[in-house]
PDB file of C-alpha atoms in Angstrom:
ATOM      1  CA  UNK G   1       0.000   0.000   0.000  1.00  0.00           C
ATOM      2  CA  UNK G   2       1.371   3.367  -1.014  1.00  0.00           C
ATOM      3  CA  UNK G   3       1.584   6.018   1.697  1.00  0.00           C
ATOM      4  CA  UNK G   4       1.535   9.622   0.599  1.00  0.00           C
ATOM      5  CA  UNK G   5       3.534  11.557   3.178  1.00  0.00           C
ATOM      6  CA  UNK G   6       5.752  14.579   3.403  1.00  0.00           C
ATOM      7  CA  UNK G   7       9.531  14.357   3.893  1.00  0.00           C
ATOM      8  CA  UNK G   8      10.162  11.700   6.561  1.00  0.00           C
ATOM      9  CA  UNK G   9      13.925  11.327   6.565  1.00  0.00           C
ATOM     10  CA  UNK G  10      16.926  13.275   5.303  1.00  0.00           C
ATOM     11  CA  UNK G  11      17.803  12.483   1.719  1.00  0.00           C
ATOM     12  CA  UNK G  12      14.281  11.501   0.714  1.00  0.00           C
ATOM     13  CA  UNK G  13      13.796  12.053  -3.015  1.00  0.00           C
ATOM     14  CA  UNK G  14      10.885  14.102  -4.264  1.00  0.00           C
ATOM     15  CA  UNK G  15       9.314  11.268  -6.235  1.00  0.00           C
ATOM     16  CA  UNK G  16      10.219   8.521  -3.779  1.00  0.00           C
ATOM     17  CA  UNK G  17       7.173   6.454  -2.873  1.00  0.00           C
ATOM     18  CA  UNK G  18       6.770   5.299   0.708  1.00  0.00           C
ATOM     19  CA  UNK G  19       5.281   1.838   1.172  1.00  0.00           C
ATOM     20  CA  UNK G  20       5.752   1.046   4.837  1.00  0.00           C
ATOM     21  CA  UNK G  21       6.235   3.132   7.957  1.00  0.00           C
ATOM     22  CA  UNK G  22       6.516   0.826  10.916  1.00  0.00           C
ATOM     23  CA  UNK G  23       7.768   0.721  14.465  1.00  0.00           C
ATOM     24  CA  UNK G  24       7.828  -1.940  17.144  1.00  0.00           C
ATOM     25  CA  UNK G  25       4.516  -3.639  17.903  1.00  0.00           C
ATOM     26  CA  UNK G  26       2.460  -2.021  20.693  1.00  0.00           C
ATOM     27  CA  UNK G  27       2.889  -5.190  22.753  1.00  0.00           C
ATOM     28  CA  UNK G  28       6.595  -4.324  23.049  1.00  0.00           C
ATOM     29  CA  UNK G  29       5.624  -0.982  24.585  1.00  0.00           C
ATOM     30  CA  UNK G  30       3.112  -2.698  26.882  1.00  0.00           C
ATOM     31  CA  UNK G  31       5.829  -5.119  28.059  1.00  0.00           C
ATOM     32  CA  UNK G  32       8.119  -2.205  28.891  1.00  0.00           C
ATOM     33  CA  UNK G  33       5.293  -0.371  30.632  1.00  0.00           C
ATOM     34  CA  UNK G  34       4.628  -3.438  32.783  1.00  0.00           C
ATOM     35  CA  UNK G  35       8.100  -2.959  34.276  1.00  0.00           C
ATOM     36  CA  UNK G  36       7.282   0.714  34.766  1.00  0.00           C
ATOM     37  CA  UNK G  37       3.985  -0.312  36.397  1.00  0.00           C
ATOM     38  CA  UNK G  38       5.919  -2.264  39.033  1.00  0.00           C
ATOM     39  CA  UNK G  39       7.279   1.037  40.315  1.00  0.00           C
ATOM     40  CA  UNK G  40       3.723   2.325  40.767  1.00  0.00           C
ATOM     41  CA  UNK G  41       2.879  -0.825  42.697  1.00  0.00           C
ATOM     42  CA  UNK G  42       5.850  -0.084  44.973  1.00  0.00           C
ATOM     43  CA  UNK G  43       4.202   3.254  45.797  1.00  0.00           C
ATOM     44  CA  UNK G  44       0.980   1.546  46.866  1.00  0.00           C
ATOM     45  CA  UNK G  45       2.906  -1.154  48.695  1.00  0.00           C
ATOM     46  CA  UNK G  46       4.815   1.468  50.657  1.00  0.00           C
ATOM     47  CA  UNK G  47       1.505   3.102  51.657  1.00  0.00           C
ATOM     48  CA  UNK G  48       0.195  -0.262  52.785  1.00  0.00           C
ATOM     49  CA  UNK G  49       3.430  -1.011  54.694  1.00  0.00           C
ATOM     50  CA  UNK G  50       3.309   2.355  56.456  1.00  0.00           C
ATOM     51  CA  UNK G  51      -0.297   1.751  57.508  1.00  0.00           C
ATOM     52  CA  UNK G  52       0.466  -1.752  58.694  1.00  0.00           C
ATOM     53  CA  UNK G  53       3.935  -1.555  60.244  1.00  0.00           C
ATOM     54  CA  UNK G  54       4.782   2.108  60.842  1.00  0.00           C
ATOM     55  CA  UNK G  55       1.626   4.125  61.523  1.00  0.00           C
ATOM     56  CA  UNK G  56       3.704   6.804  63.271  1.00  0.00           C
ATOM     57  CA  UNK G  57       4.941   7.865  59.822  1.00  0.00           C
ATOM     58  CA  UNK G  58       1.394   9.048  59.131  1.00  0.00           C
ATOM     59  CA  UNK G  59       1.598  11.638  61.894  1.00  0.00           C
ATOM     60  CA  UNK G  60       3.517  14.877  62.307  1.00  0.00           C
ATOM     61  CA  UNK G  61       6.422  15.537  61.950  1.00  0.00           C
ATOM     62  CA  UNK G  62       7.100  12.489  59.711  1.00  0.00           C
ATOM     63  CA  UNK G  63       4.090  12.874  57.437  1.00  0.00           C
ATOM     64  CA  UNK G  64       5.630  15.819  55.572  1.00  0.00           C
ATOM     65  CA  UNK G  65       8.825  13.870  54.894  1.00  0.00           C
ATOM     66  CA  UNK G  66       6.829  10.917  53.559  1.00  0.00           C
ATOM     67  CA  UNK G  67       4.721  13.180  51.375  1.00  0.00           C
ATOM     68  CA  UNK G  68       7.816  14.895  49.998  1.00  0.00           C
ATOM     69  CA  UNK G  69       9.479  11.585  49.125  1.00  0.00           C
ATOM     70  CA  UNK G  70       6.285  10.298  47.528  1.00  0.00           C
ATOM     71  CA  UNK G  71       5.902  13.399  45.377  1.00  0.00           C
ATOM     72  CA  UNK G  72       9.520  13.243  44.172  1.00  0.00           C
ATOM     73  CA  UNK G  73       9.060   9.519  43.458  1.00  0.00           C
ATOM     74  CA  UNK G  74       5.930  10.284  41.421  1.00  0.00           C
ATOM     75  CA  UNK G  75       7.822  12.891  39.393  1.00  0.00           C
ATOM     76  CA  UNK G  76      10.473  10.337  38.469  1.00  0.00           C
ATOM     77  CA  UNK G  77       7.838   7.700  37.638  1.00  0.00           C
ATOM     78  CA  UNK G  78       6.305  10.198  35.238  1.00  0.00           C
ATOM     79  CA  UNK G  79       9.725  10.913  33.726  1.00  0.00           C
ATOM     80  CA  UNK G  80      10.277   7.149  33.304  1.00  0.00           C
ATOM     81  CA  UNK G  81       6.988   6.883  31.432  1.00  0.00           C
ATOM     82  CA  UNK G  82       7.915   9.783  29.150  1.00  0.00           C
ATOM     83  CA  UNK G  83      11.353   8.349  28.339  1.00  0.00           C
ATOM     84  CA  UNK G  84       9.937   4.846  27.695  1.00  0.00           C
ATOM     85  CA  UNK G  85       7.344   6.220  25.304  1.00  0.00           C
ATOM     86  CA  UNK G  86       9.749   8.617  23.549  1.00  0.00           C
ATOM     87  CA  UNK G  87      12.252   5.806  22.950  1.00  0.00           C
ATOM     88  CA  UNK G  88       9.464   3.620  21.535  1.00  0.00           C
ATOM     89  CA  UNK G  89       8.025   6.399  19.397  1.00  0.00           C
ATOM     90  CA  UNK G  90      11.297   7.574  17.862  1.00  0.00           C
ATOM     91  CA  UNK G  91      12.394   4.133  16.626  1.00  0.00           C
ATOM     92  CA  UNK G  92      10.953   3.361  13.226  1.00  0.00           C
ATOM     93  CA  UNK G  93      11.595   1.794   9.848  1.00  0.00           C
ATOM     94  CA  UNK G  94      10.542   3.149   6.500  1.00  0.00           C
ATOM     95  CA  UNK G  95      10.393   1.219   3.244  1.00  0.00           C
ATOM     96  CA  UNK G  96      10.262   3.137  -0.004  1.00  0.00           C
ATOM     97  CA  UNK G  97      10.395   2.006  -3.605  1.00  0.00           C
ATOM     98  CA  UNK G  98      14.158   2.676  -3.522  1.00  0.00           C
ATOM     99  CA  UNK G  99      15.467   1.845  -0.050  1.00  0.00           C
ATOM    100  CA  UNK G 100      14.937   0.768   3.521  1.00  0.00           C
ATOM    101  CA  UNK G 101      15.532   3.428   6.172  1.00  0.00           C
ATOM    102  CA  UNK G 102      16.151   2.378   9.752  1.00  0.00           C
ATOM    103  CA  UNK G 103      15.768   5.231  12.248  1.00  0.00           C
ATOM    104  CA  UNK G 104      17.116   4.175  15.622  1.00  0.00           C
ATOM    105  CA  UNK G 105      17.073   6.120  18.845  1.00  0.00           C
ATOM    106  CA  UNK G 106      19.710   4.333  20.930  1.00  0.00           C
ATOM    107  CA  UNK G 107      19.429   6.813  23.783  1.00  0.00           C
ATOM    108  CA  UNK G 108      17.766  10.195  24.169  1.00  0.00           C
ATOM    109  CA  UNK G 109      20.624  11.977  22.402  1.00  0.00           C
ATOM    110  CA  UNK G 110      21.893   9.118  20.215  1.00  0.00           C
ATOM    111  CA  UNK G 111      19.976   9.164  16.940  1.00  0.00           C
ATOM    112  CA  UNK G 112      21.084   7.094  13.944  1.00  0.00           C
ATOM    113  CA  UNK G 113      19.631   6.769  10.462  1.00  0.00           C
ATOM    114  CA  UNK G 114      20.816   3.838   8.333  1.00  0.00           C
ATOM    115  CA  UNK G 115      19.808   3.302   4.748  1.00  0.00           C
ATOM    116  CA  UNK G 116      19.926   0.249   2.537  1.00  0.00           C
ATOM    117  CA  UNK G 117      19.240   0.388  -1.168  1.00  0.00           C
ATOM    118  CA  UNK G 118      16.811  -2.309  -2.267  1.00  0.00           C
ATOM    119  CA  UNK G 119      19.218  -3.514  -4.933  1.00  0.00           C
ATOM    120  CA  UNK G 120      21.613  -4.570  -2.148  1.00  0.00           C
ATOM    121  CA  UNK G 121      19.109  -7.041  -0.695  1.00  0.00           C
ATOM    122  CA  UNK G 122      20.340 -10.625  -0.717  1.00  0.00           C
ATOM    123  CA  UNK G 123      17.767 -12.365   1.378  1.00  0.00           C
ATOM    124  CA  UNK G 124      14.754 -11.457   3.520  1.00  0.00           C
ATOM    125  CA  UNK G 125      13.636 -13.543   6.493  1.00  0.00           C
ATOM    126  CA  UNK G 126      10.571 -13.083   8.679  1.00  0.00           C
ATOM    127  CA  UNK G 127      10.695 -14.628  12.137  1.00  0.00           C
ATOM    128  CA  UNK G 128       7.797 -15.039  14.553  1.00  0.00           C
ATOM    129  CA  UNK G 129       8.961 -16.720  17.722  1.00  0.00           C
ATOM    130  CA  UNK G 130       7.042 -17.008  20.996  1.00  0.00           C
ATOM    131  CA  UNK G 131       3.511 -17.135  22.331  1.00  0.00           C
ATOM    132  CA  UNK G 132       2.850 -13.394  22.393  1.00  0.00           C
ATOM    133  CA  UNK G 133       4.440 -12.931  18.969  1.00  0.00           C
ATOM    134  CA  UNK G 134       2.207 -15.604  17.434  1.00  0.00           C
ATOM    135  CA  UNK G 135      -0.902 -14.403  19.211  1.00  0.00           C
ATOM    136  CA  UNK G 136      -0.462 -10.733  18.290  1.00  0.00           C
ATOM    137  CA  UNK G 137       1.295 -11.370  14.965  1.00  0.00           C
ATOM    138  CA  UNK G 138       4.566  -9.561  15.396  1.00  0.00           C
ATOM    139  CA  UNK G 139       8.198 -10.549  14.991  1.00  0.00           C
ATOM    140  CA  UNK G 140      11.529  -9.771  13.415  1.00  0.00           C
ATOM    141  CA  UNK G 141      12.331  -9.261   9.760  1.00  0.00           C
ATOM    142  CA  UNK G 142      15.975  -9.763   8.804  1.00  0.00           C
ATOM    143  CA  UNK G 143      17.292  -8.284   5.592  1.00  0.00           C
ATOM    144  CA  UNK G 144      20.599  -9.806   4.560  1.00  0.00           C
ATOM    145  CA  UNK G 145      22.644  -7.402   2.513  1.00  0.00           C
ATOM    146  CA  UNK G 146      25.419  -7.949   0.012  1.00  0.00           C
ATOM    147  CA  UNK G 147      28.042  -7.357   2.675  1.00  0.00           C
ATOM    148  CA  UNK G 148      28.540 -10.588   4.573  1.00  0.00           C
ATOM    149  CA  UNK G 149      28.184  -9.288   8.078  1.00  0.00           C
ATOM    150  CA  UNK G 150      25.726  -6.506   7.469  1.00  0.00           C
ATOM    151  CA  UNK G 151      22.163  -7.399   8.341  1.00  0.00           C
ATOM    152  CA  UNK G 152      19.225  -5.044   8.615  1.00  0.00           C
ATOM    153  CA  UNK G 153      16.767  -5.891  11.321  1.00  0.00           C
ATOM    154  CA  UNK G 154      13.166  -4.849  11.789  1.00  0.00           C
ATOM    155  CA  UNK G 155      12.844  -5.459  15.495  1.00  0.00           C
ATOM    156  CA  UNK G 156       9.502  -6.924  16.670  1.00  0.00           C
ATOM    157  CA  UNK G 157       7.359  -5.216  14.046  1.00  0.00           C
ATOM    158  CA  UNK G 158       3.698  -5.992  13.332  1.00  0.00           C
ATOM    159  CA  UNK G 159       2.880  -8.254  10.350  1.00  0.00           C
ATOM    160  CA  UNK G 160       6.439  -9.476   9.652  1.00  0.00           C
ATOM    161  CA  UNK G 161       5.333 -11.805   6.829  1.00  0.00           C
ATOM    162  CA  UNK G 162       3.545  -8.947   5.081  1.00  0.00           C
ATOM    163  CA  UNK G 163       6.639  -6.748   5.364  1.00  0.00           C
ATOM    164  CA  UNK G 164       8.726  -9.644   4.064  1.00  0.00           C
ATOM    165  CA  UNK G 165       6.469  -9.964   1.015  1.00  0.00           C
ATOM    166  CA  UNK G 166       6.422  -6.225   0.309  1.00  0.00           C
ATOM    167  CA  UNK G 167      10.240  -6.097   0.465  1.00  0.00           C
ATOM    168  CA  UNK G 168      10.565  -8.989  -1.968  1.00  0.00           C
ATOM    169  CA  UNK G 169       7.926  -7.512  -4.286  1.00  0.00           C
ATOM    170  CA  UNK G 170       9.724  -4.165  -4.274  1.00  0.00           C
ATOM    171  CA  UNK G 171      13.005  -5.910  -5.033  1.00  0.00           C
ATOM    172  CA  UNK G 172      11.406  -7.769  -7.911  1.00  0.00           C
ATOM    173  CA  UNK G 173       9.967  -4.511  -9.229  1.00  0.00           C
ATOM    174  CA  UNK G 174      13.436  -2.961  -9.500  1.00  0.00           C
ATOM    175  CA  UNK G 175      14.775  -2.527 -13.024  1.00  0.00           C
ATOM    176  CA  UNK G 176      17.170  -5.355 -14.007  1.00  0.00           C
ATOM    177  CA  UNK G 177      19.934  -2.804 -14.419  1.00  0.00           C
ATOM    178  CA  UNK G 178      19.812  -1.877 -10.729  1.00  0.00           C
ATOM    179  CA  UNK G 179      19.718  -5.504  -9.590  1.00  0.00           C
ATOM    180  CA  UNK G 180      22.807  -6.271 -11.634  1.00  0.00           C
ATOM    181  CA  UNK G 181      24.713  -3.573  -9.772  1.00  0.00           C
ATOM    182  CA  UNK G 182      24.751  -5.927  -6.806  1.00  0.00           C
ATOM    183  CA  UNK G 183      27.907  -8.039  -7.309  1.00  0.00           C
ATOM    184  CA  UNK G 184      26.410 -10.910  -5.289  1.00  0.00           C
ATOM    185  CA  UNK G 185      23.379 -11.327  -7.553  1.00  0.00           C
ATOM    186  CA  UNK G 186      24.562 -13.625 -10.282  1.00  0.00           C
TER     187      UNK G 186
ATOM    188  CA  UNK P   1      -0.016  30.568  47.792  1.00  0.00           C
ATOM    189  CA  UNK P   2       2.638  29.027  50.035  1.00  0.00           C
ATOM    190  CA  UNK P   3       5.670  31.308  50.509  1.00  0.00           C
ATOM    191  CA  UNK P   4       8.963  30.107  49.051  1.00  0.00           C
ATOM    192  CA  UNK P   5      10.903  27.735  51.268  1.00  0.00           C
ATOM    193  CA  UNK P   6      13.411  29.561  53.460  1.00  0.00           C
ATOM    194  CA  UNK P   7      16.054  27.378  55.117  1.00  0.00           C
ATOM    195  CA  UNK P   8      16.458  28.325  58.769  1.00  0.00           C
ATOM    196  CA  UNK P   9      19.231  26.042  60.006  1.00  0.00           C
ATOM    197  CA  UNK P  10      21.927  23.680  58.757  1.00  0.00           C
ATOM    198  CA  UNK P  11      19.694  20.608  58.433  1.00  0.00           C
ATOM    199  CA  UNK P  12      17.029  22.483  56.531  1.00  0.00           C
ATOM    200  CA  UNK P  13      19.744  23.944  54.276  1.00  0.00           C
ATOM    201  CA  UNK P  14      21.080  20.467  53.503  1.00  0.00           C
ATOM    202  CA  UNK P  15      17.590  19.068  52.858  1.00  0.00           C
ATOM    203  CA  UNK P  16      16.714  21.944  50.559  1.00  0.00           C
ATOM    204  CA  UNK P  17      20.039  21.618  48.731  1.00  0.00           C
ATOM    205  CA  UNK P  18      19.444  17.893  48.140  1.00  0.00           C
ATOM    206  CA  UNK P  19      15.868  18.600  47.053  1.00  0.00           C
ATOM    207  CA  UNK P  20      16.846  21.232  44.501  1.00  0.00           C
ATOM    208  CA  UNK P  21      19.728  19.096  43.183  1.00  0.00           C
ATOM    209  CA  UNK P  22      17.273  16.228  42.585  1.00  0.00           C
ATOM    210  CA  UNK P  23      14.868  18.647  40.914  1.00  0.00           C
ATOM    211  CA  UNK P  24      17.685  20.006  38.718  1.00  0.00           C
ATOM    212  CA  UNK P  25      18.472  16.464  37.540  1.00  0.00           C
ATOM    213  CA  UNK P  26      14.800  15.833  36.931  1.00  0.00           C
ATOM    214  CA  UNK P  27      14.368  19.030  34.910  1.00  0.00           C
ATOM    215  CA  UNK P  28      17.511  18.294  32.878  1.00  0.00           C
ATOM    216  CA  UNK P  29      16.364  14.783  31.940  1.00  0.00           C
ATOM    217  CA  UNK P  30      12.841  16.015  31.198  1.00  0.00           C
ATOM    218  CA  UNK P  31      14.142  18.742  28.897  1.00  0.00           C
ATOM    219  CA  UNK P  32      16.405  16.279  27.050  1.00  0.00           C
ATOM    220  CA  UNK P  33      13.491  13.858  26.566  1.00  0.00           C
ATOM    221  CA  UNK P  34      11.199  16.621  25.317  1.00  0.00           C
ATOM    222  CA  UNK P  35      13.950  17.995  23.071  1.00  0.00           C
ATOM    223  CA  UNK P  36      14.466  14.543  21.494  1.00  0.00           C
ATOM    224  CA  UNK P  37      10.721  14.187  21.002  1.00  0.00           C
ATOM    225  CA  UNK P  38      10.320  17.613  19.409  1.00  0.00           C
ATOM    226  CA  UNK P  39      13.502  17.330  17.335  1.00  0.00           C
ATOM    227  CA  UNK P  40      13.147  13.812  15.943  1.00  0.00           C
ATOM    228  CA  UNK P  41       9.423  13.090  16.305  1.00  0.00           C
ATOM    229  CA  UNK P  42       7.551  12.692  13.021  1.00  0.00           C
ATOM    230  CA  UNK P  43       4.396  14.476  14.198  1.00  0.00           C
ATOM    231  CA  UNK P  44       5.165  17.882  15.661  1.00  0.00           C
ATOM    232  CA  UNK P  45       1.581  18.384  16.811  1.00  0.00           C
ATOM    233  CA  UNK P  46       1.669  15.151  18.826  1.00  0.00           C
ATOM    234  CA  UNK P  47       5.056  16.112  20.280  1.00  0.00           C
ATOM    235  CA  UNK P  48       3.768  19.540  21.337  1.00  0.00           C
ATOM    236  CA  UNK P  49       0.590  18.101  22.888  1.00  0.00           C
ATOM    237  CA  UNK P  50       2.550  15.430  24.803  1.00  0.00           C
ATOM    238  CA  UNK P  51       5.056  18.062  25.971  1.00  0.00           C
ATOM    239  CA  UNK P  52       2.306  20.397  27.212  1.00  0.00           C
ATOM    240  CA  UNK P  53       0.491  17.604  29.061  1.00  0.00           C
ATOM    241  CA  UNK P  54       3.765  16.441  30.616  1.00  0.00           C
ATOM    242  CA  UNK P  55       4.784  19.967  31.649  1.00  0.00           C
ATOM    243  CA  UNK P  56       1.353  20.635  33.180  1.00  0.00           C
ATOM    244  CA  UNK P  57       1.396  17.450  35.277  1.00  0.00           C
ATOM    245  CA  UNK P  58       5.010  17.853  36.379  1.00  0.00           C
ATOM    246  CA  UNK P  59       4.474  21.534  37.246  1.00  0.00           C
ATOM    247  CA  UNK P  60       1.604  20.484  39.540  1.00  0.00           C
ATOM    248  CA  UNK P  61       3.706  17.790  41.169  1.00  0.00           C
ATOM    249  CA  UNK P  62       6.643  20.178  41.559  1.00  0.00           C
ATOM    250  CA  UNK P  63       4.457  22.737  43.353  1.00  0.00           C
ATOM    251  CA  UNK P  64       3.171  19.935  45.599  1.00  0.00           C
ATOM    252  CA  UNK P  65       6.758  18.867  46.351  1.00  0.00           C
ATOM    253  CA  UNK P  66       7.804  22.444  47.227  1.00  0.00           C
ATOM    254  CA  UNK P  67       4.746  22.760  49.486  1.00  0.00           C
ATOM    255  CA  UNK P  68       5.682  19.509  51.219  1.00  0.00           C
ATOM    256  CA  UNK P  69       9.213  20.785  51.694  1.00  0.00           C
ATOM    257  CA  UNK P  70       7.910  24.050  53.168  1.00  0.00           C
ATOM    258  CA  UNK P  71       5.655  22.173  55.582  1.00  0.00           C
ATOM    259  CA  UNK P  72       8.549  20.219  57.098  1.00  0.00           C
ATOM    260  CA  UNK P  73       9.386  21.535  60.546  1.00  0.00           C
ATOM    261  CA  UNK P  74      13.068  21.282  61.405  1.00  0.00           C
TER     262      UNK P  74
END
C-alpha cells in the first residue's frame, strides 16, 4: 500500500514512494510499561506497609517527609513513562520504492539513520517466535545485505510476513539494471 | 499561595540543597526527553501536545513537592 507523506527522513527524493512506515509492535511498549507499572505498585505497597507496620509515619512531623518523598518519586515515575514512550516512538523503519531506512534512537541523544538500497538485498527472512508474537502477529524481519556481516533488522514489528512480502515484491519490481549492480546477484 | 521555602538552620539547608539538586536532575532529563521528542518526532503536533500535558502534570507535582518541603518543621 502506497503512503503519501511529506519528507520523513533526510535524503528523501521528491518522487520517492513510501510503502511502509513501521515501528515496534504495541505489545513491546506494553511489556516495557509493565516494568514501569511495578514502580507504581511499589508506591501503593509502601503506603500499605506504612499503615500496617509504621503508623507513626502518618503523623507529624514524619508525614511531611513521607509526602515529599512520595511526590519526588511520582515525578520520576512520570519521567520514566515519558522516556519509555519517547524511545518507543522515535524508533521506526521506512520502506520506499528505492530503499529501507532504519531510524534508531539508541538513547535520548543518540539518533542514527541507516539506509539500505533495495538492490543490495540478498535475502529477507521473517521470524515469529514465541507465544505473544504468534498471538499478536509480530516478529523480526531480517534483511541480509550484500556485505557478509551486514544485516538489517526490523525489530519486533507488526505483520512481519507482510513486510517480508512487500520487500521482496519491491526488489522484484526494480529494473534489471539496478539488480545487476549488486555483485552478489549472479 | 505558600511562601517560598526559606532554610532556617543547617539541616534544613542540607535538605533543601538535596531537594533542589534532585529537581535540577529531573528538569535536565525532562528537557532532554522533550527535546528529542520535538527534534526527531515525526508528528510535531503530537510532540507539542505530549510536551504540554507532561509539563502541566510535572508543574503540579513540583508545586506539591515544594509545598511539602515548606511544611517540614526542622
